[in-house]
PDB file of C-alpha atoms in Angstrom:
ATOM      1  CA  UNK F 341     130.201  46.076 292.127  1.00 46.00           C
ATOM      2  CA  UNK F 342     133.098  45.250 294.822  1.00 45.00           C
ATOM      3  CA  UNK F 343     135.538  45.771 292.163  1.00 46.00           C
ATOM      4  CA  UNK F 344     134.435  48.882 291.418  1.00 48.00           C
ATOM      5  CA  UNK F 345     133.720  49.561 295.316  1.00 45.00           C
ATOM      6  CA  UNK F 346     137.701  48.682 295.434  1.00 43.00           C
ATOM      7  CA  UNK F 347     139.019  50.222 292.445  1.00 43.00           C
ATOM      8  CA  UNK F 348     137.238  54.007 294.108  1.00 47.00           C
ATOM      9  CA  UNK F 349     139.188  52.970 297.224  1.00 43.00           C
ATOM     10  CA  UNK F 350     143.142  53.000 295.320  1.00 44.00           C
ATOM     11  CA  UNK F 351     142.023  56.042 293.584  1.00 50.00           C
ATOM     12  CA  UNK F 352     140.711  57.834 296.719  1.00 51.00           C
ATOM     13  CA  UNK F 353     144.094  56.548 298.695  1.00 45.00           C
ATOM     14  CA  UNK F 354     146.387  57.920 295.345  1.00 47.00           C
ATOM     15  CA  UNK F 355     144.607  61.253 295.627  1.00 50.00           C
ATOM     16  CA  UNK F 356     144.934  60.909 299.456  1.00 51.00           C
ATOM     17  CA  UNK F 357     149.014  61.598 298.643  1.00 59.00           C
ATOM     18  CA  UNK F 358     148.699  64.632 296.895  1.00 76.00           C
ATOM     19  CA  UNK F 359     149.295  66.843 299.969  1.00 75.00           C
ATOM     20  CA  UNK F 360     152.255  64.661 300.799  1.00 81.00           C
ATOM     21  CA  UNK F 361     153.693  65.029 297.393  1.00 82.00           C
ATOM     22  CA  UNK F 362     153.481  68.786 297.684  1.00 85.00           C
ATOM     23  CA  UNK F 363     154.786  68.645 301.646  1.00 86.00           C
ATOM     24  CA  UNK F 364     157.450  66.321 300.296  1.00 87.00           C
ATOM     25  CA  UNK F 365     158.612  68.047 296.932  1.00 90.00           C
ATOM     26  CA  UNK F 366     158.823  71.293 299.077  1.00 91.00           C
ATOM     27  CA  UNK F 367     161.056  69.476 302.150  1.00 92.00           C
ATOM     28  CA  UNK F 368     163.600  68.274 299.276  1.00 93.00           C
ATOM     29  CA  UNK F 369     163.774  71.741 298.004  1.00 95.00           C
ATOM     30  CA  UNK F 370     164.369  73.491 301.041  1.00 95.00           C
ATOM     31  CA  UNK F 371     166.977  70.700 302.043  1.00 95.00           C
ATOM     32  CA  UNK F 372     168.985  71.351 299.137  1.00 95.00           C
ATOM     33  CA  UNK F 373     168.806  75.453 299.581  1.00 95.00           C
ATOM     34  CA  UNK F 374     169.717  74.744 303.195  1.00 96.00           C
ATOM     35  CA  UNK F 375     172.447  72.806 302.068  1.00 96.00           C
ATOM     36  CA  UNK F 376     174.371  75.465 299.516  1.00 95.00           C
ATOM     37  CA  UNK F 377     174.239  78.089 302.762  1.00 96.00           C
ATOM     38  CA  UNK F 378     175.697  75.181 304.752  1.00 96.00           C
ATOM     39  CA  UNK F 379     178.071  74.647 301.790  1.00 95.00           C
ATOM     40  CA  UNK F 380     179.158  78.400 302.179  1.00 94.00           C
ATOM     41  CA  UNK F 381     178.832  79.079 305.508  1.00 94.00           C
ATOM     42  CA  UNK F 382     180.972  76.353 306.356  1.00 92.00           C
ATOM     43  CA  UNK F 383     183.490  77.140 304.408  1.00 91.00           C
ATOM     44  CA  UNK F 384     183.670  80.821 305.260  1.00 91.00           C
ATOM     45  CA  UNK F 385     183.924  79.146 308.957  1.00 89.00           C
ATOM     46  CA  UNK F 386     187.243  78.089 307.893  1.00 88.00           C
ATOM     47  CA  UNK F 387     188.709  80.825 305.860  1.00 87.00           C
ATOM     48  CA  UNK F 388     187.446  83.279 308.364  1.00 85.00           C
ATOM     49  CA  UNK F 389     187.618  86.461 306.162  1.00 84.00           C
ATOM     50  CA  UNK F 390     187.791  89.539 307.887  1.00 81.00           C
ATOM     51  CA  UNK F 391     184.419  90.973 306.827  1.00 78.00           C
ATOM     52  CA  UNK F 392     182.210  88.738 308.599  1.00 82.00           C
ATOM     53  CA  UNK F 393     181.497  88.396 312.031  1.00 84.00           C
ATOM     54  CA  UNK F 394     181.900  84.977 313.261  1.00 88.00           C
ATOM     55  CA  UNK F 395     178.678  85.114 315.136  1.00 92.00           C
ATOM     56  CA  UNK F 396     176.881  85.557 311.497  1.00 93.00           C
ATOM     57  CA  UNK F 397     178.893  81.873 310.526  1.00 92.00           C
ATOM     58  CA  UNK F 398     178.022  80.646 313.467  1.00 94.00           C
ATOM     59  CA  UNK F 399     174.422  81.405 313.522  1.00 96.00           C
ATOM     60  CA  UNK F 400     174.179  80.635 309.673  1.00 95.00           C
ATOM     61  CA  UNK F 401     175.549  76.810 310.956  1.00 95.00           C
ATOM     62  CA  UNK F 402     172.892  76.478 313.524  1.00 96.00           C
ATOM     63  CA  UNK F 403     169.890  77.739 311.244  1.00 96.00           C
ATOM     64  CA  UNK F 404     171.113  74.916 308.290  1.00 96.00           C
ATOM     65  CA  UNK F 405     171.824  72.220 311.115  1.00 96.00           C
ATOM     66  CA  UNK F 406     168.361  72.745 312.525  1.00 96.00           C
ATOM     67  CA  UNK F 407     166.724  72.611 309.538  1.00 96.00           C
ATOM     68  CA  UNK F 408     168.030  69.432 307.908  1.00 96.00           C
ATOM     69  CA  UNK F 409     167.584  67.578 310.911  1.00 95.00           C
ATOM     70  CA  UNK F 410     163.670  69.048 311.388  1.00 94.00           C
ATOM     71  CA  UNK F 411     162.709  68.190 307.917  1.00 93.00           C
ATOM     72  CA  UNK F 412     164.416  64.660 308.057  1.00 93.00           C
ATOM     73  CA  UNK F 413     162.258  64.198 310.853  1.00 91.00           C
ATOM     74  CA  UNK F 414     158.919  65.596 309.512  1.00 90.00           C
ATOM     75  CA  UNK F 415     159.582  63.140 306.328  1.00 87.00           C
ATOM     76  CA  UNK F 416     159.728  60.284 308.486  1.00 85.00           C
ATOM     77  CA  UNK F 417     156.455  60.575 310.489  1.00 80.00           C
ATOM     78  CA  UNK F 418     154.469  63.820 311.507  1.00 81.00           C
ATOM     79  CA  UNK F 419     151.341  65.886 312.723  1.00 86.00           C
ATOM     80  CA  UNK F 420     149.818  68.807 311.588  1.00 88.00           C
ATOM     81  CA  UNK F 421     150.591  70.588 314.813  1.00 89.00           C
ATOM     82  CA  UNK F 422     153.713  69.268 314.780  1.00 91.00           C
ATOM     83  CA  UNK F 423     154.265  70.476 311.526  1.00 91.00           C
ATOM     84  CA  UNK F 424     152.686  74.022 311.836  1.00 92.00           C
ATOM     85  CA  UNK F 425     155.000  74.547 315.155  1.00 94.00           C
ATOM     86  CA  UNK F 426     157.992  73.267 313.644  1.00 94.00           C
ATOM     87  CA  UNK F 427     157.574  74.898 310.071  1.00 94.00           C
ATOM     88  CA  UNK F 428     156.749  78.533 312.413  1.00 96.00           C
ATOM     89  CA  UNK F 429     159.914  78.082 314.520  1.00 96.00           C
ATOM     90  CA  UNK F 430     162.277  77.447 311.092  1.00 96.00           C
ATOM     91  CA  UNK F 431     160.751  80.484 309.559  1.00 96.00           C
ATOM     92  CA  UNK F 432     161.577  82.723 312.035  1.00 97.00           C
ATOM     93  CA  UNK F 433     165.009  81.095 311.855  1.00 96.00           C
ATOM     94  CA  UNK F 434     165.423  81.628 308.004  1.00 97.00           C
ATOM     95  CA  UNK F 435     164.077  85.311 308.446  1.00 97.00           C
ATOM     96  CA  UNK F 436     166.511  86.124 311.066  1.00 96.00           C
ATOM     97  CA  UNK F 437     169.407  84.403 308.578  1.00 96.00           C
ATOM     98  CA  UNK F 438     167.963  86.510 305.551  1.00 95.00           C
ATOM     99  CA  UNK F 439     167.693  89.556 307.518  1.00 95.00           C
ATOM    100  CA  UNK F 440     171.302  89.605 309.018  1.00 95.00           C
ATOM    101  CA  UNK F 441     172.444  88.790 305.746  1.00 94.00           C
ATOM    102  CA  UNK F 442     170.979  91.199 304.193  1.00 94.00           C
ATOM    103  CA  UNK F 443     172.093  93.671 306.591  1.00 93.00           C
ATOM    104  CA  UNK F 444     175.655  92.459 305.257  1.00 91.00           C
ATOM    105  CA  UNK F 445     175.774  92.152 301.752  1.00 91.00           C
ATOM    106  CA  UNK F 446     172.608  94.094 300.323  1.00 87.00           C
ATOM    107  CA  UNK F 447     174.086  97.735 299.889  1.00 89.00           C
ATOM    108  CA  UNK F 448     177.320  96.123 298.417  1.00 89.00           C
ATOM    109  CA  UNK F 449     177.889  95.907 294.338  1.00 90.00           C
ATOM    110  CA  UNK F 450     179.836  92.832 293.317  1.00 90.00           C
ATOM    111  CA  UNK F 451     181.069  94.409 290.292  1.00 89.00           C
ATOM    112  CA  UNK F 452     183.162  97.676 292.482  1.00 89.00           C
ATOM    113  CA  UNK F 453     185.229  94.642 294.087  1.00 87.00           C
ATOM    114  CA  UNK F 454     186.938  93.508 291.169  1.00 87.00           C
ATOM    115  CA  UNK F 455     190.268  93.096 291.587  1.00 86.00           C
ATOM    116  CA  UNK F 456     189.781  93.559 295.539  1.00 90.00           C
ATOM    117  CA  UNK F 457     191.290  90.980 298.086  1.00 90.00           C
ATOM    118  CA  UNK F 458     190.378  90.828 301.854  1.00 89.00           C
ATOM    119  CA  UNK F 459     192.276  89.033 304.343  1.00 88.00           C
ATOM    120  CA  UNK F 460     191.393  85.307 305.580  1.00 87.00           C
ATOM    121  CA  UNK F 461     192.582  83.261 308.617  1.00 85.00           C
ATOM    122  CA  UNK F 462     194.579  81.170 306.217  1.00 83.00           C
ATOM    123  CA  UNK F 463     195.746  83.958 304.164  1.00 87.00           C
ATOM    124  CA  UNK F 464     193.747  86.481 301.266  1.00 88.00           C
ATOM    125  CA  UNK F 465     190.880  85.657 298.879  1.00 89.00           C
ATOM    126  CA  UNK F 466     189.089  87.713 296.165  1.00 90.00           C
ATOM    127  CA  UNK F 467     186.227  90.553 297.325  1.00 90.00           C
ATOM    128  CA  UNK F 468     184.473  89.761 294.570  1.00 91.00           C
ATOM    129  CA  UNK F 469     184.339  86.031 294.946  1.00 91.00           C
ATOM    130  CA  UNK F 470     183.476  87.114 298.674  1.00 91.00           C
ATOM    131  CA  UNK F 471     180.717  88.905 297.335  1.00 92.00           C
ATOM    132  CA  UNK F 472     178.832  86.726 295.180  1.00 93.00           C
ATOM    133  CA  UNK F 473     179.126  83.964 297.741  1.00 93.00           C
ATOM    134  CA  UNK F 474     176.953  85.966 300.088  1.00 93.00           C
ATOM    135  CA  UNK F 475     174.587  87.274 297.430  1.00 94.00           C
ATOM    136  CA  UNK F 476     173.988  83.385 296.991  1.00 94.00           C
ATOM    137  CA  UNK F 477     173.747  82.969 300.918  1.00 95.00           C
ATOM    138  CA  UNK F 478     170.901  85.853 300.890  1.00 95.00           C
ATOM    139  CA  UNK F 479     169.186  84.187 297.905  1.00 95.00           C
ATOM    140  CA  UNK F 480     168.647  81.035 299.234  1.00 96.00           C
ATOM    141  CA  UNK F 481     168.318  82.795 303.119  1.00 96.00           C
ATOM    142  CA  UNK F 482     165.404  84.594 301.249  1.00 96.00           C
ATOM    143  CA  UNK F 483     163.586  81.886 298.883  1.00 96.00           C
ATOM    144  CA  UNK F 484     163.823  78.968 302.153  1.00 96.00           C
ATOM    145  CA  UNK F 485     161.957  81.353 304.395  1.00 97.00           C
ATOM    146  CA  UNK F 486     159.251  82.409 301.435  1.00 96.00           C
ATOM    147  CA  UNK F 487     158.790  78.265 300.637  1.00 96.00           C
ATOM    148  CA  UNK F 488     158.198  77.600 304.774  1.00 95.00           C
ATOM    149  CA  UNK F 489     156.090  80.168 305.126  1.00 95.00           C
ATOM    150  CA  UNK F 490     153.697  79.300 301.971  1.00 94.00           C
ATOM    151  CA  UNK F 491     153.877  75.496 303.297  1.00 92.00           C
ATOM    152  CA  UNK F 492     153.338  76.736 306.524  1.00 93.00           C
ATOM    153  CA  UNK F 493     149.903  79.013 305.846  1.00 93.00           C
ATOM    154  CA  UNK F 494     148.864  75.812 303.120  1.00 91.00           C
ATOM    155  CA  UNK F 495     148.931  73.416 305.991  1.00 89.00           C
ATOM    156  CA  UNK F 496     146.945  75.745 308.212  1.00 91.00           C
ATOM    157  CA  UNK F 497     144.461  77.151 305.797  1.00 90.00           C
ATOM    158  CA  UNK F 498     143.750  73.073 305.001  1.00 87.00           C
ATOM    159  CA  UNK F 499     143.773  71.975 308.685  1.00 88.00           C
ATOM    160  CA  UNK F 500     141.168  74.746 309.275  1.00 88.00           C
ATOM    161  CA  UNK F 501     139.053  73.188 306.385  1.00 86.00           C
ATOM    162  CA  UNK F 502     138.725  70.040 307.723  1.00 83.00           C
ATOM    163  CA  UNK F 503     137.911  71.011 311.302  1.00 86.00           C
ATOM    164  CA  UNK F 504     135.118  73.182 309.520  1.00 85.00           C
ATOM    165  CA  UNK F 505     133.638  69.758 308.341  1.00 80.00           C
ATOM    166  CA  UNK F 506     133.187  68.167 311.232  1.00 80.00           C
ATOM    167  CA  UNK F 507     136.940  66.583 311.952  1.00 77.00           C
ATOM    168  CA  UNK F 508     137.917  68.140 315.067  1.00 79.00           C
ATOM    169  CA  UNK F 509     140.695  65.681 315.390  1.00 82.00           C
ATOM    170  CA  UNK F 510     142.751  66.177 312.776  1.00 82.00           C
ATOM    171  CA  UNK F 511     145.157  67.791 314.533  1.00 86.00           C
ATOM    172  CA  UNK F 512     146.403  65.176 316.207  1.00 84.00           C
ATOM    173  CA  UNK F 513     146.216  62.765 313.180  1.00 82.00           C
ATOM    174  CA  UNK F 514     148.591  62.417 310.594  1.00 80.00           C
ATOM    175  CA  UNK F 515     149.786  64.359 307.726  1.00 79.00           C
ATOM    176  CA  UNK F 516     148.173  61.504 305.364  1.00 77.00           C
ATOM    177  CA  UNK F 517     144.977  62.168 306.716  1.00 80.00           C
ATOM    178  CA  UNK F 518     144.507  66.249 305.455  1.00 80.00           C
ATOM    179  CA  UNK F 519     142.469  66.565 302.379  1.00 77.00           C
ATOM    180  CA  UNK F 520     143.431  68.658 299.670  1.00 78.00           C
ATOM    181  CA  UNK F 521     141.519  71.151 297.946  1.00 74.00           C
ATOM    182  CA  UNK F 522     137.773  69.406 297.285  1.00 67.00           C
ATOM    183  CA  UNK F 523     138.987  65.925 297.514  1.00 61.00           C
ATOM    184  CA  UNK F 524     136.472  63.539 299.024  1.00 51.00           C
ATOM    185  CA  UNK F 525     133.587  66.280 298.991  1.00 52.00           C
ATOM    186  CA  UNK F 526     134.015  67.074 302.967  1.00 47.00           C
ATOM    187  CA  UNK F 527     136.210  64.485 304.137  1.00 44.00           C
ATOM    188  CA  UNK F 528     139.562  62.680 303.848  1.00 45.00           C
ATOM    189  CA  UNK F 529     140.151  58.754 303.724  1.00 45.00           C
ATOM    190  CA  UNK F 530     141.030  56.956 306.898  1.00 43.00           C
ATOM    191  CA  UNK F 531     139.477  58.938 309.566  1.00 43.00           C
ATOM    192  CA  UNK F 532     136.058  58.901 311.477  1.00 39.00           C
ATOM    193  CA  UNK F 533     133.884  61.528 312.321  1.00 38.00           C
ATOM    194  CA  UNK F 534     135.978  63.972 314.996  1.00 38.00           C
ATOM    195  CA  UNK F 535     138.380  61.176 315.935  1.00 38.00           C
ATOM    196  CA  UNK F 536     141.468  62.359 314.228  1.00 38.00           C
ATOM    197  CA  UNK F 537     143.220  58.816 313.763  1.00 38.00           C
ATOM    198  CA  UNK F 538     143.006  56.785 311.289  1.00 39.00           C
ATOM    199  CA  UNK F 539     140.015  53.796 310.876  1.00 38.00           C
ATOM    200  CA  UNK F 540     141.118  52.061 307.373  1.00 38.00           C
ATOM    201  CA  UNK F 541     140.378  53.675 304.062  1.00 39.00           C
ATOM    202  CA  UNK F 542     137.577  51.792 304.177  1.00 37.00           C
ATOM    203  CA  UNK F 543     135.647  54.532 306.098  1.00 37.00           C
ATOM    204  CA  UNK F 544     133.892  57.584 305.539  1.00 40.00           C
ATOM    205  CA  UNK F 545     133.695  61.107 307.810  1.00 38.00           C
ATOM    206  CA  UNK F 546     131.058  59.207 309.154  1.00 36.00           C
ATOM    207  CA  UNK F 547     132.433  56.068 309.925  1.00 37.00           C
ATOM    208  CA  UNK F 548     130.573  53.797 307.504  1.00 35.00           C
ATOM    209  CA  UNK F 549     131.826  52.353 304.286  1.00 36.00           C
ATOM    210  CA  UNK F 550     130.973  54.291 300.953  1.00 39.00           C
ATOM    211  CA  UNK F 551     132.745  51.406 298.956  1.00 40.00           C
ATOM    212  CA  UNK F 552     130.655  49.129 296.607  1.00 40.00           C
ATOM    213  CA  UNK F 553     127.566  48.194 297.390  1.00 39.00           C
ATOM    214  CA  UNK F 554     127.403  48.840 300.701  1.00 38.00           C
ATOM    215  CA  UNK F 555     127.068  52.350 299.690  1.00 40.00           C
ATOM    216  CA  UNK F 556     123.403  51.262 298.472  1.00 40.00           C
ATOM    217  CA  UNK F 557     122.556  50.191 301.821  1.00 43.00           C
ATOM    218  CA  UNK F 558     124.038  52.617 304.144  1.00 41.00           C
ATOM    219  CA  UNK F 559     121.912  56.099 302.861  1.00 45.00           C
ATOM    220  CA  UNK F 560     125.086  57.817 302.679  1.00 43.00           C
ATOM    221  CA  UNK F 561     126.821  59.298 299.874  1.00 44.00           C
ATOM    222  CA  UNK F 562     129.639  57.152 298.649  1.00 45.00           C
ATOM    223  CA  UNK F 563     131.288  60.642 297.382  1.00 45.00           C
ATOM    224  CA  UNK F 564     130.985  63.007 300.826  1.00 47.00           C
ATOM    225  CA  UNK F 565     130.350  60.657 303.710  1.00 46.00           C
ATOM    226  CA  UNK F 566     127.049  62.501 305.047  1.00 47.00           C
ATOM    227  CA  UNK F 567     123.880  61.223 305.052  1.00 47.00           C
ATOM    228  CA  UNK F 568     121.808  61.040 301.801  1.00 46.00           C
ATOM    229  CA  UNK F 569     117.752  62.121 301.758  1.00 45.00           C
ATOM    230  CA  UNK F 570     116.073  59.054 303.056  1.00 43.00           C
ATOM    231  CA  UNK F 571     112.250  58.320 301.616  1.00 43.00           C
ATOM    232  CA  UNK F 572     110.389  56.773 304.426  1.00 42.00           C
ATOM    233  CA  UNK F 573     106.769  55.102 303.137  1.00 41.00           C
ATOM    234  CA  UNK F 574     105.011  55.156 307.062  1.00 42.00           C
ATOM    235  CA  UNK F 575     101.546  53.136 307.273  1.00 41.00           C
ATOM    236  CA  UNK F 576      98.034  55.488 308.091  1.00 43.00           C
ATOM    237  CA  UNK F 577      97.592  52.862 311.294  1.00 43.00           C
ATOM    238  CA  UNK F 578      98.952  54.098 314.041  1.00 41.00           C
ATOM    239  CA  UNK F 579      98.938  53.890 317.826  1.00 43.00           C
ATOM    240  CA  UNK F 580      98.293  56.624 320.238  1.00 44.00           C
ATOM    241  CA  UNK F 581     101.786  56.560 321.644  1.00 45.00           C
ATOM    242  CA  UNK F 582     104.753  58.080 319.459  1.00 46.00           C
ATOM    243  CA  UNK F 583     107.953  55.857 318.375  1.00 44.00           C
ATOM    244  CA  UNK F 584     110.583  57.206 315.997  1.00 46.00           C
ATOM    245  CA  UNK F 585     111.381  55.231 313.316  1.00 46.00           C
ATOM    246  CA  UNK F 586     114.901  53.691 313.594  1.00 43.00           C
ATOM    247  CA  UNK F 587     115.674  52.380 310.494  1.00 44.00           C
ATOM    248  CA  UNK F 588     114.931  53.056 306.763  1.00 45.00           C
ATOM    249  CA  UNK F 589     112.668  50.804 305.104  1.00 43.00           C
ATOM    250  CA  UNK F 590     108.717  50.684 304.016  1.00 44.00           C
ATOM    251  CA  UNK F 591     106.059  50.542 307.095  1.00 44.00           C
ATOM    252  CA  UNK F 592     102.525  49.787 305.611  1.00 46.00           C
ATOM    253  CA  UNK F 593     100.021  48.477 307.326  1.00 44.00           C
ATOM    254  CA  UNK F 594      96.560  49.577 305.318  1.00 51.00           C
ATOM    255  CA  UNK F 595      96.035  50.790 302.153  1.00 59.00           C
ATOM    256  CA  UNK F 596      97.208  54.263 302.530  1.00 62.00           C
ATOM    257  CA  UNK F 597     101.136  55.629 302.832  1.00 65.00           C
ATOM    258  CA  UNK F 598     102.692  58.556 303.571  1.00 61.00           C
ATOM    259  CA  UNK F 599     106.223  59.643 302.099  1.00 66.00           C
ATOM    260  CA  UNK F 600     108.200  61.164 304.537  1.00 66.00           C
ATOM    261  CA  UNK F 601     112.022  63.279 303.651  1.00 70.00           C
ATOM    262  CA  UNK F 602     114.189  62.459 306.940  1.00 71.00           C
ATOM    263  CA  UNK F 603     116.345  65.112 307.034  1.00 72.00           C
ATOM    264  CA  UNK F 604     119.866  64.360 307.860  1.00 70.00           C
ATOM    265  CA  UNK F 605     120.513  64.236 311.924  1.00 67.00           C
ATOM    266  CA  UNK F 606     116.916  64.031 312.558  1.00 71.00           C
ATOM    267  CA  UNK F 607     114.815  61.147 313.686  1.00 73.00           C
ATOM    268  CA  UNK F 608     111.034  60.665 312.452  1.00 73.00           C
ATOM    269  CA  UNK F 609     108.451  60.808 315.024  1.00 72.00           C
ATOM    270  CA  UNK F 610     105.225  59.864 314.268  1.00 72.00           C
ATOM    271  CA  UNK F 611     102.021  60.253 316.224  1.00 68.00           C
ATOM    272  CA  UNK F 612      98.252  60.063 316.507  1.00 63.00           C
ATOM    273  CA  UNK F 613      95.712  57.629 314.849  1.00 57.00           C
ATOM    274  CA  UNK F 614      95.186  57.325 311.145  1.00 53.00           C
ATOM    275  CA  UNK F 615      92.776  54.580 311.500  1.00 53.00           C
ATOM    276  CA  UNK F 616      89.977  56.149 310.391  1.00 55.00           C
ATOM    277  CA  UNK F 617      91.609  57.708 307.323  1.00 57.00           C
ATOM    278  CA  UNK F 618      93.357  61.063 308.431  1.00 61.00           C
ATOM    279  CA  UNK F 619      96.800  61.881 308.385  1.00 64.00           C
ATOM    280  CA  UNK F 620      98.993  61.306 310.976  1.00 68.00           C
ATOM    281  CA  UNK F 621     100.653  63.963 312.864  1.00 71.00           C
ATOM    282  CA  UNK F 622     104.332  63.444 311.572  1.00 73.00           C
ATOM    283  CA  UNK F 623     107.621  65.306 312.916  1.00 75.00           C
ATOM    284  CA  UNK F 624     111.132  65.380 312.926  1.00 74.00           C
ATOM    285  CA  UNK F 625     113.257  65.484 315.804  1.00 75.00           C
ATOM    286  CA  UNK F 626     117.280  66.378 315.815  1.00 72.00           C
ATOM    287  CA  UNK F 627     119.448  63.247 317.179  1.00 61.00           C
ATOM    288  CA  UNK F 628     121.199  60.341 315.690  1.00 49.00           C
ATOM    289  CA  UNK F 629     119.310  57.699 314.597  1.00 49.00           C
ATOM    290  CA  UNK F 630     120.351  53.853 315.558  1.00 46.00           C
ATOM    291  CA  UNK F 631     120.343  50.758 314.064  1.00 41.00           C
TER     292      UNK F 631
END
């Protein structure tokens, strides 16, 4: 049973990485779109043609520069805020780029410049070679700002899922800890309820383990975290004075016993005298219950 209890745990913790693949596999991308405008921009910088402004090159430089150094950083170790306000601030970067670009290039055919030469800081070069070079520049402007700004709304619409289940603190936690889509039922590995750092795998939204068989003990789904429907067998002898019940179990005392659903949240309270063979007055209070 603790095998198993451990084998649910590395396949849990492998799903746990799916988000991170995605964040990841979408970083790399962008890095190596930011990298061709760098490429270009750069070495329009040095040519200097007469058709571009040099605050366009410069600009172009700064947005690339940014960017690299942002998602080198957001590989390394990062938040979901952190994320969200760095992946908003590069997308308004990127649509700036795409925009001025387009402003540029967009109403220009590639094709009508054949044969065409404009003049450079370190002499001539082709129109047409001029052309297609910023084409490629608005391309990538273009597809860098559409990939932040899906990653960007992903992370949010996901962040916004988890708070919804009861983990208000997963903004301040780490990217590892945000679910995907229905993983974990409500919850994500490594996190307690509403603390938004990270308790060992080991853990459920809750805060108690749903590995192995201590799943069978602790009335909580191994799958979701929350608390399963309890049975409760209560004795017919009672005192006078109520008590909740504080832990799950069978209470018998005479010969008859009443089944009781605790709902989840709720404590059992149970009153009145069923000595002489009438049922007890039996109610449910909201509250934690404790060991």
């Amino acid at each position: 049973m603790a095998e198993n209890g451990m084998q649910t745990f590395e396949q849990q913790a492998e799903e746990a990485n799916l988000l991170i693949d995605v964040r990841n596999g979408c970083f790399i991308f962008i890095g190596a779109c930011t990298v061709v405008v760098l490429a270009m921009t750069a070495n329009f910088l040095t040519l200097q043609p007469t058709a571009l402004s040099r605050d366009f090159l410069i600009f172009s430089v700064i947005v690339c520069s940014v960017t690299i150094i942002c998602l080198i950083s957001l590989l390394a170790r990062s938040q979901p805020r952190i994320d969200v306000l760095v992946l908003f601030l590069l997308c308004v970067g990127w649509v700036a780029l795409g925009s001025w670009t387009t402003d540029i290039i967009a109403h220009i055919q590639c094709v009508s410049l054949s044969g065409q030469r404009i003049q450079t800081k370190t002499g001539s070069m082709s129109s047409e070679v001029w052309c297609r070079e910023m084409k490629t520049i608005l391309a990538f402007s273009w597809t860098t700002f559409a990939i932040l700004t899906i990653k960007l709304v992903l992370i949010v619409i996901l962040v916004i899922r988890a708070v919804s289940q009861g983990r208000e603190g997963i903004w301040g936690g780490s990217m590892t800890e945000v679910p995907w889509f229905n993983q974990f039922g409500n919850g994500g590995p490594g996190m307690g309820m509403g603390t938004g750092m990270g308790q060992g795998n080991q853990f459920g939204q809750y805060g108690y383990s749903n590995l192995g068989p201590y799943a069978q003990q602790s009335n909580y789904a191994p799958s979701t975290g929350r608390p399963a429907m309890s049975q409760y067998a209560v004795s017919d002898r009672y005192t006078q004075q109520p008590y909740p019940t504080r832990q799950a179990g069978t209470y018998q005392s005479g010969p008859n016993q009443y089944t009781v659903n605790q709902a989840p949240g709720h404590a059992i309270v149970i009153s009145g005298n069923g000595s002489a063979g009438g049922m007890p007055n039996i109610t449910q209070q909201p509250g934690m219950m404790r060991a």
